[in-house]
PDB file of C-alpha atoms in Angstrom:
ATOM      1  CA  UNK A   1       6.159   2.042  -9.399  1.00 97.00           C
ATOM      2  CA  UNK A   2       6.317  -0.820  -6.531  1.00 98.00           C
ATOM      3  CA  UNK A   3       4.706  -4.740  -7.749  1.00 97.00           C
ATOM      4  CA  UNK A   4       4.279  -7.307  -5.529  1.00 97.00           C
ATOM      5  CA  UNK A   5       5.849 -10.979  -6.630  1.00 96.00           C
ATOM      6  CA  UNK A   6       3.781 -11.537 -10.658  1.00 95.00           C
ATOM      7  CA  UNK A   7       2.834  -8.277 -10.320  1.00 96.00           C
ATOM      8  CA  UNK A   8       6.967  -6.990 -10.492  1.00 98.00           C
ATOM      9  CA  UNK A   9       6.699  -7.782 -14.032  1.00 98.00           C
ATOM     10  CA  UNK A  10       2.990  -5.492 -15.109  1.00 97.00           C
ATOM     11  CA  UNK A  11       5.297  -2.667 -12.734  1.00 97.00           C
ATOM     12  CA  UNK A  12       8.183  -3.031 -14.683  1.00 98.00           C
ATOM     13  CA  UNK A  13       6.278  -2.977 -18.165  1.00 97.00           C
ATOM     14  CA  UNK A  14       4.723  -0.208 -17.232  1.00 96.00           C
ATOM     15  CA  UNK A  15       7.652   1.951 -15.858  1.00 97.00           C
ATOM     16  CA  UNK A  16       9.035   1.334 -19.613  1.00 97.00           C
ATOM     17  CA  UNK A  17      11.657  -1.230 -18.474  1.00 97.00           C
ATOM     18  CA  UNK A  18      10.342  -3.750 -19.836  1.00 98.00           C
ATOM     19  CA  UNK A  19       9.111  -4.651 -23.326  1.00 97.00           C
ATOM     20  CA  UNK A  20       5.216  -5.614 -22.918  1.00 97.00           C
ATOM     21  CA  UNK A  21       6.984  -8.786 -25.930  1.00 97.00           C
ATOM     22  CA  UNK A  22       9.786  -9.273 -22.720  1.00 98.00           C
ATOM     23  CA  UNK A  23       7.170  -8.801 -19.865  1.00 98.00           C
ATOM     24  CA  UNK A  24       4.776 -10.606 -21.308  1.00 98.00           C
ATOM     25  CA  UNK A  25       7.101 -13.809 -21.975  1.00 97.00           C
ATOM     26  CA  UNK A  26       8.707 -13.378 -18.465  1.00 98.00           C
ATOM     27  CA  UNK A  27       5.089 -14.781 -17.537  1.00 97.00           C
ATOM     28  CA  UNK A  28       5.081 -17.309 -19.873  1.00 97.00           C
ATOM     29  CA  UNK A  29       7.767 -18.597 -19.202  1.00 97.00           C
ATOM     30  CA  UNK A  30       7.785 -18.560 -15.585  1.00 97.00           C
ATOM     31  CA  UNK A  31       4.327 -19.843 -15.320  1.00 96.00           C
ATOM     32  CA  UNK A  32       4.982 -22.823 -18.007  1.00 96.00           C
ATOM     33  CA  UNK A  33       8.091 -23.783 -15.912  1.00 96.00           C
ATOM     34  CA  UNK A  34       5.964 -23.732 -12.653  1.00 96.00           C
ATOM     35  CA  UNK A  35       3.760 -26.445 -13.728  1.00 96.00           C
ATOM     36  CA  UNK A  36       6.692 -28.693 -12.535  1.00 96.00           C
ATOM     37  CA  UNK A  37       6.018 -27.637 -10.051  1.00 97.00           C
ATOM     38  CA  UNK A  38       2.530 -27.874  -9.511  1.00 96.00           C
ATOM     39  CA  UNK A  39       0.831 -30.484  -6.299  1.00 96.00           C
ATOM     40  CA  UNK A  40       4.262 -30.617  -4.139  1.00 97.00           C
ATOM     41  CA  UNK A  41       4.079 -26.646  -1.503  1.00 98.00           C
ATOM     42  CA  UNK A  42       1.339 -24.501  -1.136  1.00 98.00           C
ATOM     43  CA  UNK A  43       1.601 -20.981   0.666  1.00 98.00           C
ATOM     44  CA  UNK A  44      -0.244 -20.283   3.334  1.00 98.00           C
ATOM     45  CA  UNK A  45      -0.980 -15.918   4.775  1.00 97.00           C
ATOM     46  CA  UNK A  46      -0.414 -15.127   8.541  1.00 97.00           C
ATOM     47  CA  UNK A  47      -1.271 -12.094  10.659  1.00 96.00           C
ATOM     48  CA  UNK A  48       2.081 -12.186  11.577  1.00 95.00           C
ATOM     49  CA  UNK A  49       5.119 -10.499  12.275  1.00 95.00           C
ATOM     50  CA  UNK A  50       8.495 -11.368  10.418  1.00 95.00           C
ATOM     51  CA  UNK A  51       9.920 -12.121  14.177  1.00 95.00           C
ATOM     52  CA  UNK A  52       7.646 -14.073  15.290  1.00 95.00           C
ATOM     53  CA  UNK A  53       6.241 -15.646  11.814  1.00 96.00           C
ATOM     54  CA  UNK A  54      10.812 -17.215  11.670  1.00 95.00           C
ATOM     55  CA  UNK A  55      10.368 -18.458  14.859  1.00 94.00           C
ATOM     56  CA  UNK A  56       7.093 -20.003  14.393  1.00 95.00           C
ATOM     57  CA  UNK A  57       8.642 -21.076  10.579  1.00 95.00           C
ATOM     58  CA  UNK A  58      12.057 -22.756  12.213  1.00 95.00           C
ATOM     59  CA  UNK A  59      10.024 -25.844  14.321  1.00 95.00           C
ATOM     60  CA  UNK A  60       9.864 -26.972  10.483  1.00 96.00           C
ATOM     61  CA  UNK A  61      13.577 -27.191   9.942  1.00 92.00           C
ATOM     62  CA  UNK A  62      13.374 -26.332   5.948  1.00 91.00           C
ATOM     63  CA  UNK A  63      10.385 -27.700   5.195  1.00 97.00           C
ATOM     64  CA  UNK A  64       8.538 -23.824   5.207  1.00 97.00           C
ATOM     65  CA  UNK A  65       9.981 -20.406   4.936  1.00 97.00           C
ATOM     66  CA  UNK A  66       8.747 -16.968   5.053  1.00 97.00           C
ATOM     67  CA  UNK A  67       7.627 -16.141   1.480  1.00 98.00           C
ATOM     68  CA  UNK A  68       6.451 -12.365   1.824  1.00 98.00           C
ATOM     69  CA  UNK A  69       6.718  -9.563   4.247  1.00 98.00           C
ATOM     70  CA  UNK A  70       3.578  -7.559   3.753  1.00 97.00           C
ATOM     71  CA  UNK A  71       3.903  -5.377   6.528  1.00 96.00           C
ATOM     72  CA  UNK A  72       4.685  -4.847  10.143  1.00 95.00           C
ATOM     73  CA  UNK A  73       1.722  -7.379  10.578  1.00 94.00           C
ATOM     74  CA  UNK A  74       1.902  -9.844   7.146  1.00 96.00           C
ATOM     75  CA  UNK A  75       3.483 -12.460   6.433  1.00 97.00           C
ATOM     76  CA  UNK A  76       3.577 -15.066   3.735  1.00 98.00           C
ATOM     77  CA  UNK A  77       5.112 -18.259   3.644  1.00 98.00           C
ATOM     78  CA  UNK A  78       5.266 -20.735   1.604  1.00 98.00           C
ATOM     79  CA  UNK A  79       6.795 -25.108   2.137  1.00 98.00           C
ATOM     80  CA  UNK A  80       5.483 -28.325   1.762  1.00 97.00           C
ATOM     81  CA  UNK A  81       1.055 -28.413   2.420  1.00 97.00           C
ATOM     82  CA  UNK A  82       1.602 -31.287   5.619  1.00 97.00           C
ATOM     83  CA  UNK A  83       3.850 -28.772   7.715  1.00 97.00           C
ATOM     84  CA  UNK A  84       1.356 -26.041   5.957  1.00 98.00           C
ATOM     85  CA  UNK A  85      -1.448 -27.465   7.704  1.00 97.00           C
ATOM     86  CA  UNK A  86       0.322 -28.188  11.003  1.00 97.00           C
ATOM     87  CA  UNK A  87       1.326 -24.873  10.896  1.00 97.00           C
ATOM     88  CA  UNK A  88      -2.187 -23.529  10.367  1.00 97.00           C
ATOM     89  CA  UNK A  89      -3.056 -25.802  13.256  1.00 96.00           C
ATOM     90  CA  UNK A  90      -0.327 -23.913  15.084  1.00 96.00           C
ATOM     91  CA  UNK A  91      -0.977 -20.494  14.177  1.00 95.00           C
ATOM     92  CA  UNK A  92      -4.964 -20.699  14.998  1.00 93.00           C
ATOM     93  CA  UNK A  93      -4.228 -21.931  18.413  1.00 93.00           C
ATOM     94  CA  UNK A  94      -1.919 -18.722  19.368  1.00 91.00           C
ATOM     95  CA  UNK A  95      -5.036 -16.694  18.554  1.00 94.00           C
ATOM     96  CA  UNK A  96      -3.397 -15.374  14.494  1.00 95.00           C
ATOM     97  CA  UNK A  97      -4.859 -14.640  11.312  1.00 95.00           C
ATOM     98  CA  UNK A  98      -3.615 -18.350   9.875  1.00 96.00           C
ATOM     99  CA  UNK A  99      -5.163 -18.368   5.568  1.00 96.00           C
ATOM    100  CA  UNK A 100      -4.326 -20.755   2.876  1.00 96.00           C
ATOM    101  CA  UNK A 101      -3.160 -18.909  -0.840  1.00 96.00           C
ATOM    102  CA  UNK A 102      -5.241 -20.096  -3.688  1.00 94.00           C
ATOM    103  CA  UNK A 103      -2.400 -21.940  -4.774  1.00 96.00           C
ATOM    104  CA  UNK A 104      -0.241 -25.342  -5.142  1.00 97.00           C
ATOM    105  CA  UNK A 105       3.056 -24.307  -5.596  1.00 97.00           C
ATOM    106  CA  UNK A 106       5.604 -23.034  -3.437  1.00 98.00           C
ATOM    107  CA  UNK A 107       6.448 -19.510  -5.002  1.00 97.00           C
ATOM    108  CA  UNK A 108       9.378 -17.367  -2.843  1.00 98.00           C
ATOM    109  CA  UNK A 109      10.853 -21.347  -1.656  1.00 97.00           C
ATOM    110  CA  UNK A 110      13.622 -23.427  -2.097  1.00 97.00           C
ATOM    111  CA  UNK A 111      11.174 -25.427  -4.011  1.00 98.00           C
ATOM    112  CA  UNK A 112      11.823 -23.294  -6.845  1.00 98.00           C
ATOM    113  CA  UNK A 113      15.398 -23.971  -7.469  1.00 97.00           C
ATOM    114  CA  UNK A 114      14.503 -27.046  -8.905  1.00 97.00           C
ATOM    115  CA  UNK A 115      13.370 -25.259 -11.722  1.00 98.00           C
ATOM    116  CA  UNK A 116      16.565 -23.548 -11.523  1.00 97.00           C
ATOM    117  CA  UNK A 117      18.529 -23.390 -14.786  1.00 97.00           C
ATOM    118  CA  UNK A 118      15.431 -23.811 -17.393  1.00 96.00           C
ATOM    119  CA  UNK A 119      14.397 -20.791 -16.269  1.00 97.00           C
ATOM    120  CA  UNK A 120      18.077 -19.133 -16.667  1.00 97.00           C
ATOM    121  CA  UNK A 121      18.354 -20.563 -19.456  1.00 97.00           C
ATOM    122  CA  UNK A 122      14.582 -19.760 -21.020  1.00 97.00           C
ATOM    123  CA  UNK A 123      14.765 -15.784 -20.023  1.00 97.00           C
ATOM    124  CA  UNK A 124      17.894 -14.879 -20.674  1.00 96.00           C
ATOM    125  CA  UNK A 125      16.840 -13.684 -23.615  1.00 94.00           C
ATOM    126  CA  UNK A 126      15.029 -10.545 -21.843  1.00 97.00           C
ATOM    127  CA  UNK A 127      16.257  -7.368 -21.883  1.00 97.00           C
ATOM    128  CA  UNK A 128      15.066  -4.371 -19.598  1.00 98.00           C
ATOM    129  CA  UNK A 129      16.444  -1.126 -20.197  1.00 97.00           C
ATOM    130  CA  UNK A 130      16.666   1.903 -18.076  1.00 96.00           C
ATOM    131  CA  UNK A 131      13.826   3.577 -17.317  1.00 94.00           C
ATOM    132  CA  UNK A 132      12.570   7.648 -15.647  1.00 94.00           C
ATOM    133  CA  UNK A 133      10.378   5.962 -13.116  1.00 96.00           C
ATOM    134  CA  UNK A 134      11.291   5.472 -10.055  1.00 96.00           C
ATOM    135  CA  UNK A 135      11.612   1.871  -9.320  1.00 98.00           C
ATOM    136  CA  UNK A 136      11.442  -0.175  -5.459  1.00 98.00           C
ATOM    137  CA  UNK A 137      12.435  -4.011  -5.791  1.00 98.00           C
ATOM    138  CA  UNK A 138      10.415  -6.741  -3.451  1.00 98.00           C
ATOM    139  CA  UNK A 139      13.209  -8.291  -3.974  1.00 98.00           C
ATOM    140  CA  UNK A 140      15.739  -6.059  -2.800  1.00 98.00           C
ATOM    141  CA  UNK A 141      13.277  -3.832  -0.979  1.00 98.00           C
ATOM    142  CA  UNK A 142      15.541  -0.788  -1.668  1.00 98.00           C
ATOM    143  CA  UNK A 143      14.825   1.978  -5.099  1.00 97.00           C
ATOM    144  CA  UNK A 144      16.538  -0.154  -7.712  1.00 98.00           C
ATOM    145  CA  UNK A 145      18.018   0.360 -11.817  1.00 97.00           C
ATOM    146  CA  UNK A 146      15.716  -1.399 -13.929  1.00 97.00           C
ATOM    147  CA  UNK A 147      18.522  -1.717 -16.785  1.00 97.00           C
ATOM    148  CA  UNK A 148      19.137  -5.053 -14.123  1.00 97.00           C
ATOM    149  CA  UNK A 149      16.362  -6.454 -14.327  1.00 98.00           C
ATOM    150  CA  UNK A 150      17.629  -9.389 -16.598  1.00 97.00           C
ATOM    151  CA  UNK A 151      16.904 -12.586 -17.244  1.00 97.00           C
ATOM    152  CA  UNK A 152      18.663 -13.500 -13.186  1.00 97.00           C
ATOM    153  CA  UNK A 153      16.572 -10.292 -11.898  1.00 98.00           C
ATOM    154  CA  UNK A 154      13.310 -12.334 -12.723  1.00 98.00           C
ATOM    155  CA  UNK A 155      14.571 -15.882 -11.218  1.00 98.00           C
ATOM    156  CA  UNK A 156      15.115 -13.809  -7.825  1.00 98.00           C
ATOM    157  CA  UNK A 157      11.845 -12.630  -7.916  1.00 98.00           C
ATOM    158  CA  UNK A 158      10.103 -15.746  -7.826  1.00 98.00           C
ATOM    159  CA  UNK A 159      12.679 -17.598  -5.678  1.00 98.00           C
ATOM    160  CA  UNK A 160      13.271 -15.012  -2.808  1.00 98.00           C
ATOM    161  CA  UNK A 161      10.428 -13.647   0.162  1.00 98.00           C
ATOM    162  CA  UNK A 162       9.196 -10.576  -1.006  1.00 98.00           C
ATOM    163  CA  UNK A 163      10.242  -7.042   0.557  1.00 98.00           C
ATOM    164  CA  UNK A 164       6.911  -4.931   0.358  1.00 98.00           C
ATOM    165  CA  UNK A 165       7.485  -3.413   3.147  1.00 97.00           C
ATOM    166  CA  UNK A 166      10.530  -2.517   3.315  1.00 97.00           C
ATOM    167  CA  UNK A 167      10.930  -1.678  -0.760  1.00 98.00           C
ATOM    168  CA  UNK A 168       7.272   0.707   0.562  1.00 97.00           C
ATOM    169  CA  UNK A 169       8.647   2.309   3.065  1.00 97.00           C
ATOM    170  CA  UNK A 170      11.626   3.159   1.414  1.00 98.00           C
ATOM    171  CA  UNK A 171       9.766   5.198  -0.930  1.00 97.00           C
ATOM    172  CA  UNK A 172       8.232   7.103   1.956  1.00 97.00           C
ATOM    173  CA  UNK A 173      12.044   7.792   2.939  1.00 97.00           C
ATOM    174  CA  UNK A 174      12.542   9.051  -0.323  1.00 96.00           C
ATOM    175  CA  UNK A 175       9.269  11.579   0.184  1.00 95.00           C
ATOM    176  CA  UNK A 176       6.829   9.473  -1.652  1.00 93.00           C
ATOM    177  CA  UNK A 177       3.452  10.311   0.311  1.00 92.00           C
ATOM    178  CA  UNK A 178       1.003   8.851  -1.842  1.00 94.00           C
ATOM    179  CA  UNK A 179       0.352   5.407  -2.465  1.00 96.00           C
ATOM    180  CA  UNK A 180      -2.214   3.100  -5.275  1.00 96.00           C
ATOM    181  CA  UNK A 181      -3.100   0.152  -4.880  1.00 96.00           C
ATOM    182  CA  UNK A 182      -3.409  -0.774  -9.093  1.00 94.00           C
ATOM    183  CA  UNK A 183      -5.588  -3.706  -9.166  1.00 93.00           C
ATOM    184  CA  UNK A 184      -9.127  -5.344  -9.948  1.00 93.00           C
ATOM    185  CA  UNK A 185      -9.741  -5.564  -5.685  1.00 94.00           C
ATOM    186  CA  UNK A 186      -7.485  -3.906  -2.937  1.00 93.00           C
ATOM    187  CA  UNK A 187      -5.605  -6.939  -1.862  1.00 92.00           C
ATOM    188  CA  UNK A 188      -2.063  -4.984  -0.294  1.00 94.00           C
ATOM    189  CA  UNK A 189      -3.752  -1.957   1.130  1.00 94.00           C
ATOM    190  CA  UNK A 190      -4.338  -2.779   4.403  1.00 94.00           C
ATOM    191  CA  UNK A 191      -0.949  -4.191   4.498  1.00 95.00           C
ATOM    192  CA  UNK A 192       0.852  -0.995   2.639  1.00 96.00           C
ATOM    193  CA  UNK A 193      -1.619   1.174   5.349  1.00 95.00           C
ATOM    194  CA  UNK A 194       0.249  -0.200   8.382  1.00 94.00           C
ATOM    195  CA  UNK A 195       3.732   0.017   6.983  1.00 94.00           C
ATOM    196  CA  UNK A 196       2.908   3.614   6.114  1.00 96.00           C
ATOM    197  CA  UNK A 197       0.673   4.906   8.902  1.00 94.00           C
ATOM    198  CA  UNK A 198       1.863   8.400   7.908  1.00 93.00           C
ATOM    199  CA  UNK A 199       0.794   8.487   4.112  1.00 94.00           C
ATOM    200  CA  UNK A 200      -2.217   7.584   1.888  1.00 94.00           C
ATOM    201  CA  UNK A 201      -2.542   4.378   0.437  1.00 96.00           C
ATOM    202  CA  UNK A 202      -5.397   4.080  -1.780  1.00 95.00           C
ATOM    203  CA  UNK A 203      -7.276   1.375  -4.365  1.00 94.00           C
ATOM    204  CA  UNK A 204      -8.337   1.824  -7.908  1.00 95.00           C
ATOM    205  CA  UNK A 205     -10.935  -0.727  -8.265  1.00 95.00           C
ATOM    206  CA  UNK A 206     -13.305  -3.468  -7.047  1.00 94.00           C
ATOM    207  CA  UNK A 207     -14.252  -6.702  -6.752  1.00 93.00           C
ATOM    208  CA  UNK A 208     -17.941  -5.900  -7.113  1.00 92.00           C
ATOM    209  CA  UNK A 209     -17.155  -2.492  -8.361  1.00 93.00           C
ATOM    210  CA  UNK A 210     -15.289  -2.656 -11.781  1.00 91.00           C
ATOM    211  CA  UNK A 211     -16.119  -0.301 -13.520  1.00 92.00           C
ATOM    212  CA  UNK A 212     -15.008   3.491 -14.590  1.00 91.00           C
ATOM    213  CA  UNK A 213     -17.827   4.972 -12.060  1.00 93.00           C
ATOM    214  CA  UNK A 214     -15.605   3.073  -9.117  1.00 95.00           C
ATOM    215  CA  UNK A 215     -12.657   4.315 -11.162  1.00 93.00           C
ATOM    216  CA  UNK A 216     -13.571   8.620 -11.257  1.00 92.00           C
ATOM    217  CA  UNK A 217     -14.864   8.021  -7.718  1.00 93.00           C
ATOM    218  CA  UNK A 218     -10.545   6.592  -6.869  1.00 95.00           C
ATOM    219  CA  UNK A 219      -9.634   9.527  -8.326  1.00 93.00           C
ATOM    220  CA  UNK A 220     -11.839  12.511  -6.776  1.00 91.00           C
ATOM    221  CA  UNK A 221     -10.188   9.565  -2.883  1.00 92.00           C
ATOM    222  CA  UNK A 222      -6.587  10.406  -5.018  1.00 92.00           C
ATOM    223  CA  UNK A 223      -7.186  13.918  -5.271  1.00 90.00           C
ATOM    224  CA  UNK A 224      -8.334  14.841  -1.941  1.00 87.00           C
ATOM    225  CA  UNK A 225      -5.551  12.976  -0.906  1.00 88.00           C
ATOM    226  CA  UNK A 226      -3.116  15.431  -2.331  1.00 87.00           C
ATOM    227  CA  UNK A 227      -2.587  13.463  -5.769  1.00 89.00           C
ATOM    228  CA  UNK A 228      -1.697  15.332  -9.312  1.00 88.00           C
ATOM    229  CA  UNK A 229      -4.469  13.780 -10.767  1.00 89.00           C
ATOM    230  CA  UNK A 230      -5.160  15.056 -14.817  1.00 87.00           C
ATOM    231  CA  UNK A 231      -8.767  15.385 -15.415  1.00 86.00           C
ATOM    232  CA  UNK A 232      -8.432  16.731 -19.250  1.00 84.00           C
ATOM    233  CA  UNK A 233      -6.589  12.512 -19.536  1.00 86.00           C
ATOM    234  CA  UNK A 234     -10.000  11.062 -17.381  1.00 84.00           C
ATOM    235  CA  UNK A 235     -12.736  13.008 -18.762  1.00 83.00           C
ATOM    236  CA  UNK A 236     -11.729  13.396 -22.220  1.00 78.00           C
ATOM    237  CA  UNK A 237     -13.138  15.772 -24.465  1.00 73.00           C
ATOM    238  CA  UNK A 238     -15.107  17.222 -22.004  1.00 71.00           C
ATOM    239  CA  UNK A 239     -13.133  17.707 -19.766  1.00 61.00           C
ATOM    240  CA  UNK A 240     -14.849  18.589 -15.969  1.00 67.00           C
ATOM    241  CA  UNK A 241     -15.196  21.837 -15.551  1.00 71.00           C
ATOM    242  CA  UNK A 242     -14.613  23.425 -10.822  1.00 71.00           C
ATOM    243  CA  UNK A 243     -17.215  24.962  -9.518  1.00 72.00           C
ATOM    244  CA  UNK A 244     -16.947  26.966  -7.057  1.00 72.00           C
ATOM    245  CA  UNK A 245     -16.415  26.200  -3.327  1.00 69.00           C
ATOM    246  CA  UNK A 246     -19.690  26.248  -0.899  1.00 71.00           C
ATOM    247  CA  UNK A 247     -19.568  29.924   1.057  1.00 73.00           C
ATOM    248  CA  UNK A 248     -21.869  30.647   4.492  1.00 70.00           C
ATOM    249  CA  UNK A 249     -25.368  31.747   4.433  1.00 72.00           C
ATOM    250  CA  UNK A 250     -24.800  34.745   5.875  1.00 71.00           C
ATOM    251  CA  UNK A 251     -20.793  35.684   5.232  1.00 70.00           C
ATOM    252  CA  UNK A 252     -20.617  34.400   2.145  1.00 70.00           C
ATOM    253  CA  UNK A 253     -17.265  33.962   3.008  1.00 70.00           C
ATOM    254  CA  UNK A 254     -16.126  29.263   2.700  1.00 65.00           C
ATOM    255  CA  UNK A 255     -17.142  27.024   4.543  1.00 62.00           C
ATOM    256  CA  UNK A 256     -13.529  25.399   3.886  1.00 64.00           C
ATOM    257  CA  UNK A 257     -10.572  26.593   6.599  1.00 62.00           C
ATOM    258  CA  UNK A 258      -8.085  28.257   4.698  1.00 61.00           C
ATOM    259  CA  UNK A 259      -4.416  26.568   4.542  1.00 57.00           C
ATOM    260  CA  UNK A 260      -2.443  26.865   7.459  1.00 52.00           C
ATOM    261  CA  UNK A 261       1.319  27.683   8.619  1.00 50.00           C
ATOM    262  CA  UNK A 262       1.856  25.222  11.455  1.00 45.00           C
ATOM    263  CA  UNK A 263       3.699  27.802  13.748  1.00 43.00           C
ATOM    264  CA  UNK A 264       0.353  29.514  13.506  1.00 45.00           C
ATOM    265  CA  UNK A 265      -2.015  26.673  14.391  1.00 44.00           C
ATOM    266  CA  UNK A 266      -2.453  27.253  17.946  1.00 47.00           C
ATOM    267  CA  UNK A 267      -3.825  30.850  17.050  1.00 50.00           C
ATOM    268  CA  UNK A 268      -7.666  31.050  16.590  1.00 51.00           C
ATOM    269  CA  UNK A 269      -8.771  32.184  13.194  1.00 51.00           C
ATOM    270  CA  UNK A 270     -12.055  33.694  11.888  1.00 50.00           C
ATOM    271  CA  UNK A 271     -15.489  32.968  10.257  1.00 48.00           C
ATOM    272  CA  UNK A 272     -16.977  36.641   9.678  1.00 51.00           C
ATOM    273  CA  UNK A 273     -17.111  37.229  13.528  1.00 51.00           C
ATOM    274  CA  UNK A 274     -17.161  33.787  14.925  1.00 53.00           C
ATOM    275  CA  UNK A 275     -14.004  32.927  15.825  1.00 51.00           C
ATOM    276  CA  UNK A 276     -12.559  28.956  15.565  1.00 50.00           C
ATOM    277  CA  UNK A 277      -9.488  27.531  16.302  1.00 51.00           C
ATOM    278  CA  UNK A 278      -8.949  23.631  15.762  1.00 48.00           C
ATOM    279  CA  UNK A 279      -8.507  21.770  18.842  1.00 45.00           C
ATOM    280  CA  UNK A 280      -4.964  19.579  18.220  1.00 45.00           C
ATOM    281  CA  UNK A 281      -4.168  19.138  21.343  1.00 41.00           C
ATOM    282  CA  UNK A 282      -7.504  17.020  21.704  1.00 38.00           C
ATOM    283  CA  UNK A 283      -5.510  14.923  18.659  1.00 40.00           C
ATOM    284  CA  UNK A 284      -1.972  14.387  19.846  1.00 40.00           C
ATOM    285  CA  UNK A 285      -2.938  13.237  23.383  1.00 40.00           C
ATOM    286  CA  UNK A 286      -5.786  10.462  22.440  1.00 40.00           C
ATOM    287  CA  UNK A 287      -5.034   7.368  23.601  1.00 42.00           C
ATOM    288  CA  UNK A 288      -6.460   6.262  20.193  1.00 43.00           C
ATOM    289  CA  UNK A 289      -5.837   6.825  17.252  1.00 44.00           C
ATOM    290  CA  UNK A 290      -6.173  10.064  15.605  1.00 43.00           C
ATOM    291  CA  UNK A 291      -9.220  10.480  13.450  1.00 45.00           C
ATOM    292  CA  UNK A 292     -10.306  14.058  13.232  1.00 47.00           C
ATOM    293  CA  UNK A 293      -9.737  17.328  14.798  1.00 48.00           C
ATOM    294  CA  UNK A 294     -12.440  19.395  17.452  1.00 50.00           C
ATOM    295  CA  UNK A 295     -13.397  21.803  16.288  1.00 53.00           C
ATOM    296  CA  UNK A 296     -14.353  25.276  18.408  1.00 50.00           C
ATOM    297  CA  UNK A 297     -16.954  27.995  17.072  1.00 52.00           C
ATOM    298  CA  UNK A 298     -17.382  30.676  19.538  1.00 51.00           C
ATOM    299  CA  UNK A 299     -19.251  33.993  20.147  1.00 53.00           C
ATOM    300  CA  UNK A 300     -17.045  36.870  19.205  1.00 54.00           C
ATOM    301  CA  UNK A 301     -15.285  38.032  22.712  1.00 57.00           C
ATOM    302  CA  UNK A 302     -16.204  34.332  24.384  1.00 56.00           C
ATOM    303  CA  UNK A 303     -12.735  32.475  26.235  1.00 61.00           C
ATOM    304  CA  UNK A 304     -12.748  29.343  24.144  1.00 59.00           C
ATOM    305  CA  UNK A 305      -9.728  28.039  26.529  1.00 66.00           C
ATOM    306  CA  UNK A 306     -12.089  26.642  28.973  1.00 62.00           C
ATOM    307  CA  UNK A 307     -14.208  23.887  26.380  1.00 58.00           C
ATOM    308  CA  UNK A 308     -10.565  23.483  24.599  1.00 58.00           C
ATOM    309  CA  UNK A 309      -9.160  22.229  27.864  1.00 63.00           C
ATOM    310  CA  UNK A 310     -12.482  19.957  29.005  1.00 59.00           C
ATOM    311  CA  UNK A 311     -12.357  18.806  25.141  1.00 55.00           C
ATOM    312  CA  UNK A 312      -8.668  17.876  25.270  1.00 57.00           C
ATOM    313  CA  UNK A 313      -9.246  16.119  28.269  1.00 59.00           C
ATOM    314  CA  UNK A 314     -11.566  14.156  27.255  1.00 54.00           C
ATOM    315  CA  UNK A 315      -9.692  12.948  23.799  1.00 52.00           C
TER     316      UNK A 315
END
């Protein structure tokens, strides 16, 4: 589990680190405390790397700070409203995306220090537990023992920068290859794709597709990406059933390529009397991001090398 800012409270509850009552308590206490900061700050999303955004923010000498690093190309800045307006104009002048976040307080900034004492006092009763689910903290940017997610941690979660980029990369290094954003609309999917170009990053629902049809479609996308989907839980008593893959009309062999070992990737394969060979070279040598691969189908005995070379040169 990974959670972004307040979403980390939900992630801790789902993982089993916080009871539902404690999770609701953290949300309520923090929301009430933030009312005293209403109207004093704001946040701005920038399409800039963290280092470049940090250099730009430094011009305002403490009135602004980095609030979140979502990916190598996506950051959020928090601070005084007037300074944010000036920053937005400066970013636009250099051609960078700059979008106002719909809040009127400055989370993940020194502004939160004003409510430190009441927050720590009211959150003192939170009782976290360790859990079996791997939890990657966006406060520390690494794997985290949820037994330490006490009231002090949830103050830090509100005060310190959100390190989604670091937490996602730590999870990927641990062996996780599929990331699913559980939300009513994909907000972090693009930053995660930027942070983890070699991973599968998927969503669940969408703003204009909030129902079970979209959710089941997302399950199918996750399954196609290699995730282990419990279809019996998804379909209930009907449990669904698997159908046979289509076969080639004459040879009654599957259309689908069989699994191949990396060592045999360059060797030709066969469908009946036809020979096929994936042209991996065409993808790897292309100057553009890989979007697929060429498939050569040749008659028995044909020489595929000239065609393969031409495709590789074309990228």
